[in-house]
Short mmCIF file of C-alpha atoms in Angstrom, two decimals:
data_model
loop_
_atom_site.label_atom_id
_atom_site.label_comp_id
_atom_site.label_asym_id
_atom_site.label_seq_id
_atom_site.Cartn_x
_atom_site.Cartn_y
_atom_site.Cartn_z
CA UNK A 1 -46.53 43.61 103.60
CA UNK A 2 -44.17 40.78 103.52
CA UNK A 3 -45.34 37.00 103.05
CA UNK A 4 -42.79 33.85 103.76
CA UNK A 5 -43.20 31.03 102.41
CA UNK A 6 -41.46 27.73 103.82
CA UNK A 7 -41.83 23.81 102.68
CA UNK A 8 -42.52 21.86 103.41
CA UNK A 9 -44.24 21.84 106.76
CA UNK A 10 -43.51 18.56 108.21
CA UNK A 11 -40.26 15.95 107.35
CA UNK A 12 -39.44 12.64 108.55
CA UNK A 13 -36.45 11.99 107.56
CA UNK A 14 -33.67 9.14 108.22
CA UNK A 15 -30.52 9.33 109.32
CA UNK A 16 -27.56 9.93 106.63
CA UNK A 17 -30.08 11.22 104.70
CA UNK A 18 -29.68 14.63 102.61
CA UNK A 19 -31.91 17.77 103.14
CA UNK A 20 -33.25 20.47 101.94
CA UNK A 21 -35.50 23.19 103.09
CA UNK A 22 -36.84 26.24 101.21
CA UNK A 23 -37.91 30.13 102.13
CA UNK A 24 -39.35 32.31 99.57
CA UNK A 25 -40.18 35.63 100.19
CA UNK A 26 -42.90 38.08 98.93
CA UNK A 27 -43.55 41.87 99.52
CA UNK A 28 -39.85 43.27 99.12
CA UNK A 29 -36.52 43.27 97.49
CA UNK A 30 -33.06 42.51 99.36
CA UNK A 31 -33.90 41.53 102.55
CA UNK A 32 -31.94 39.98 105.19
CA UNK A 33 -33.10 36.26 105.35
CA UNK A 34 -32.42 34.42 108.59
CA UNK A 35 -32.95 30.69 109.19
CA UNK A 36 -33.22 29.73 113.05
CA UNK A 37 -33.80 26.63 114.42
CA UNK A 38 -36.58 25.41 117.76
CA UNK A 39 -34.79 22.53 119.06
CA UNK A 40 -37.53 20.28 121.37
CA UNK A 41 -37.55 22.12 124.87
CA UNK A 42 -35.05 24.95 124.04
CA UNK A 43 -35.03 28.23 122.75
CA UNK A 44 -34.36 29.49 118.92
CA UNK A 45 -31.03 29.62 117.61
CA UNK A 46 -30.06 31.42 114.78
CA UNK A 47 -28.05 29.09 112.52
CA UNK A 48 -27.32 31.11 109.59
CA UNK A 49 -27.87 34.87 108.28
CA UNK A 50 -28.01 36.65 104.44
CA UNK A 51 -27.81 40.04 103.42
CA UNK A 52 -27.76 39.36 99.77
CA UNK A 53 -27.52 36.67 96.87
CA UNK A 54 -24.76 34.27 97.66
CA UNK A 55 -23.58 36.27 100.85
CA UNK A 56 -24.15 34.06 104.18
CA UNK A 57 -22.74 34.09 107.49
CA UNK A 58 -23.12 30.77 110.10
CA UNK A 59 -23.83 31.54 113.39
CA UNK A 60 -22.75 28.18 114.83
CA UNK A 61 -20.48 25.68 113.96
CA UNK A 62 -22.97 22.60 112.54
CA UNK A 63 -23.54 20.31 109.77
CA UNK A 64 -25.68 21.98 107.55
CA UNK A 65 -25.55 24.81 105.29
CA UNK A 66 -27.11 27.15 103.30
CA UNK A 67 -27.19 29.29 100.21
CA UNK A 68 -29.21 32.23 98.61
CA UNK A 69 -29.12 31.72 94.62
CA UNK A 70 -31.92 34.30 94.33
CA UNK A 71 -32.65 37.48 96.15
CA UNK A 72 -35.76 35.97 97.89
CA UNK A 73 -35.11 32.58 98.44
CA UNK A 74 -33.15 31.12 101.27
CA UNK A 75 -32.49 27.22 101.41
CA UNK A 76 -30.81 25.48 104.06
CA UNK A 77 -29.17 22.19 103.33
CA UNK A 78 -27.57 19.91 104.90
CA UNK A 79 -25.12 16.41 103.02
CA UNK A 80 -26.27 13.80 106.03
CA UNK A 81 -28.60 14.30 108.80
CA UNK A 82 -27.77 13.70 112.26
CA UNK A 83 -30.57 13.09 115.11
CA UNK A 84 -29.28 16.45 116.89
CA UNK A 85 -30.69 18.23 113.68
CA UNK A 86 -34.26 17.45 114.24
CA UNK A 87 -36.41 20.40 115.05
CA UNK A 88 -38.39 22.98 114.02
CA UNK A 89 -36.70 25.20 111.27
CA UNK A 90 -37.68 29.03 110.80
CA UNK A 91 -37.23 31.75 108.28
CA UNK A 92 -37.30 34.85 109.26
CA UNK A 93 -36.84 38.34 107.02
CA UNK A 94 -36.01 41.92 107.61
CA UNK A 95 -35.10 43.57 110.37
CA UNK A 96 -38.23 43.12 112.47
CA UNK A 97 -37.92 39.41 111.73
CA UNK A 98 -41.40 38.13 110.54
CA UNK A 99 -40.70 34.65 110.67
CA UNK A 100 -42.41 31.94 108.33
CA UNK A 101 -44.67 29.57 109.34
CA UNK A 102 -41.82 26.57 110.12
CA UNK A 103 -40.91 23.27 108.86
CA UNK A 104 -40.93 20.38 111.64
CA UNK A 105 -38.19 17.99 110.63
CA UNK A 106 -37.63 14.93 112.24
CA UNK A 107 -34.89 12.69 111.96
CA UNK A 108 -35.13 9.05 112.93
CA UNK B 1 -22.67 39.35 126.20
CA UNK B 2 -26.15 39.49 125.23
CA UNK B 3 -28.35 37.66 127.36
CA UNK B 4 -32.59 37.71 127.42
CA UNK B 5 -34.36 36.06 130.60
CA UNK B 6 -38.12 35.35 131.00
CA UNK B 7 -37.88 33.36 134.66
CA UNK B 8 -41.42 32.69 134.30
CA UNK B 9 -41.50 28.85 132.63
CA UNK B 10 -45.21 28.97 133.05
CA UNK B 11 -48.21 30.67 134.12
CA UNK B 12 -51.90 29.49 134.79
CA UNK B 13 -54.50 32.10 134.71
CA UNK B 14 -58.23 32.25 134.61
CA UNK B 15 -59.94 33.73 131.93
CA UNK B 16 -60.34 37.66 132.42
CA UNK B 17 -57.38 37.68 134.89
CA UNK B 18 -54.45 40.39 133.68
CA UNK B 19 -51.41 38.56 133.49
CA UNK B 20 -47.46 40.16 133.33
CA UNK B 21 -44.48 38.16 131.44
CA UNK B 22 -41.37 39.81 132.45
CA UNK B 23 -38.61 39.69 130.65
CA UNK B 24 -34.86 41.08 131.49
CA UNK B 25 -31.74 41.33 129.61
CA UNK B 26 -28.36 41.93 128.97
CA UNK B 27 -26.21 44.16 126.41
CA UNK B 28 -23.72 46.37 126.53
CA UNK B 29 -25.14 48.11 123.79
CA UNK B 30 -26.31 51.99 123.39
CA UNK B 31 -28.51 50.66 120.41
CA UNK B 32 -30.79 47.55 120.40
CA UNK B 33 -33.93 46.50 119.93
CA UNK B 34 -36.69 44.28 122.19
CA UNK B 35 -39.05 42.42 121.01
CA UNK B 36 -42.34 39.44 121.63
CA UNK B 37 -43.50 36.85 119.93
CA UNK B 38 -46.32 35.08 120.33
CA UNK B 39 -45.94 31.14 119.61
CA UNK B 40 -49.40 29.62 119.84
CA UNK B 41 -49.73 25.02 119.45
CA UNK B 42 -49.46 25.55 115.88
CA UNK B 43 -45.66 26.62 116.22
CA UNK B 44 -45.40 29.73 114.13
CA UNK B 45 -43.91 32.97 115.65
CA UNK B 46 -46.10 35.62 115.32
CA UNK B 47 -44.47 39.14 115.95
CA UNK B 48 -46.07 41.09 118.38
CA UNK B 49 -43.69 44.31 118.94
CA UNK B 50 -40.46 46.00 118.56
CA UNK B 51 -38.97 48.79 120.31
CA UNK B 52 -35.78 50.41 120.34
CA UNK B 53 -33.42 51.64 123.01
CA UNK B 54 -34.00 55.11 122.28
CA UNK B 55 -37.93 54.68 123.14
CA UNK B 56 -38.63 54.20 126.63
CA UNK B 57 -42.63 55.06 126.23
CA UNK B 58 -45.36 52.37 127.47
CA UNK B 59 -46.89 51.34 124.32
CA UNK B 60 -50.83 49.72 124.43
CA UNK B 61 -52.30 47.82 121.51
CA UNK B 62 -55.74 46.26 122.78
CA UNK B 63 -55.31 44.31 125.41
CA UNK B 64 -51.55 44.23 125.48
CA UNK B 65 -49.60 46.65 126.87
CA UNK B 66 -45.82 47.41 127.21
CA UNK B 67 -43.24 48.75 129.95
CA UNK B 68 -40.14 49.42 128.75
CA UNK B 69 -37.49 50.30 131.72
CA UNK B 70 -33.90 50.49 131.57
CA UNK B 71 -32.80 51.59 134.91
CA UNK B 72 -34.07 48.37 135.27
CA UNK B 73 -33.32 46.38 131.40
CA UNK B 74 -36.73 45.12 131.61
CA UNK B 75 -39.47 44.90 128.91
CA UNK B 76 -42.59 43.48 130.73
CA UNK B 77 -45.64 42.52 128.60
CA UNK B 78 -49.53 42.49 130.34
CA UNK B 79 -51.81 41.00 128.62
CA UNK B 80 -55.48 42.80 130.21
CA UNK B 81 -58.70 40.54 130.51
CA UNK B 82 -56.89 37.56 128.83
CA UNK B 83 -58.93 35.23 126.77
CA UNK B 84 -58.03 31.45 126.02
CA UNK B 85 -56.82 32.52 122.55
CA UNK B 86 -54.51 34.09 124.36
CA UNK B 87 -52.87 30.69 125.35
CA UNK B 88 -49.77 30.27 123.67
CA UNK B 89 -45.92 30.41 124.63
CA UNK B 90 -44.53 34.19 124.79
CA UNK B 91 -40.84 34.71 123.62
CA UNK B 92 -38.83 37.71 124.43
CA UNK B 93 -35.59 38.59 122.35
CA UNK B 94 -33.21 41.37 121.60
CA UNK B 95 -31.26 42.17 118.49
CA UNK B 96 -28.16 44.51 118.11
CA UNK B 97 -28.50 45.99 114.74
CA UNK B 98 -24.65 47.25 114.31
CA UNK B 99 -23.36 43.77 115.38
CA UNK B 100 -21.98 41.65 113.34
CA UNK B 101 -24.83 39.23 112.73
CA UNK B 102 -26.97 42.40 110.89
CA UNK B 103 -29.65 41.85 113.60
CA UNK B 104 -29.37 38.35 115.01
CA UNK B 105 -31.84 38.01 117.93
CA UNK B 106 -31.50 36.36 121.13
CA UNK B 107 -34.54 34.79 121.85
CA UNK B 108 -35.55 34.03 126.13
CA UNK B 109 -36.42 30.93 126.73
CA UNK B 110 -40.22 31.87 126.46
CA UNK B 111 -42.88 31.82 128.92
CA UNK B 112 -45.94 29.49 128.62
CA UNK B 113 -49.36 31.05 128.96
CA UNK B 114 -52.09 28.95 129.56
CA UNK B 115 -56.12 30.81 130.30
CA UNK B 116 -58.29 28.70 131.65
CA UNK B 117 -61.91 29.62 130.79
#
């Protein structure tokens, strides 16, 4: 079965700031890697989506990006934070979408 | 478009009460899939079921139980004799697997469970 793997699991970080989150994946080969995003009181929002190494598609228009240099790892990025990006950040693979266990980022 | 509502924000049970989370939605699709999650206070999302459009049978696991209806585009979830590990918030989503987002799922807003022992 498939394991994800996210880090780190919590993130303060400041404003202006860079970012960088990782997903690794165990238990298969070319999957589709999602990244979806928990803002405080609101639903998930898928922010970005992979269907192989160096192949991603945004969902919605934002500040951060991401990138796939290996066939099971999926990192999200972003140049400066912004306040509107804290959350809680989720990977998610295949195409019944086991998620990982999150990375709560705060931005101050 | 694709929409999923749970209009349940939140529920209050006692423990060994059966509770229902409904759940509608919206597609224009032939093809899609439903599913739950179950987000408990440690945050992750814990996948619960999936069915497809095709497969309109009931399906029971345990406790939990299924009703699938699309005269009606609903996809209830009953959770029998529930327990206070069964507190958590419940998210219902669909996914269109020939759009162009290779399965991107709207999620419902989710419904919060709490069971009171």
């Amino acid at each position: 079965s498939q394991t994800i793997h996210q880090w780190p699991a919590t993130l303060v970080q400041p404003v202006g700031s860079p970012l960088s989150l990782e997903c690794t994946v165990e238990g298969t080969s070319n999957p589709n890697l999602y990244w979806y995003r928990q803002a405080a009181g609101r639903g998930l929002q898928l922010l970005f989506y992979s269907v192989g190494i160096g192949q991603i598609s945004s969902e919605v228009p934002q500040n951060l990006s991401a990138s796939r240099p290996q066939d099971r790892q999926f990192i999200l990025s972003s140049k400066k934070l912004l306040l509107s990006d804290s959350g809680f950040y989720l990977c998610a693979c295949g195409d019944t979408q086991y998620f990982g266990p999150g990375t709560r980022l705060t931005v101050l | 478009a694709q929409k999923v509502t749970q209009a349940q924000t939140e529920i209050s049970v006692v423990e060994k009460e059966d509770v229902t989370l409904d759940c509608v939605y919206e597609t224009r699709d032939t093809t899609y899939y439903l599913f739950w999650y179950k987000q408990p206070p440690s945050g992750e999302l814990v996948f619960l079921i999936r069915r497809n459009s095709f497969d309109e049978q009931n399906e029971i696991s345990g406790r939990y139980s299924w009703n699938f209806q699309k005269s009606t585009s609903s996809f209830n979830f009953t959770i029998t004799a529930s327990q206070v590990v069964d507190s958590a918030v419940y998210f219902c989503a669909l996914s269109d697997p020939y759009g162009g987002s290779q399965g991107n799922l709207i999620f419902g807003k989710g419904t919060k469970l709490s069971v009171k022992p």
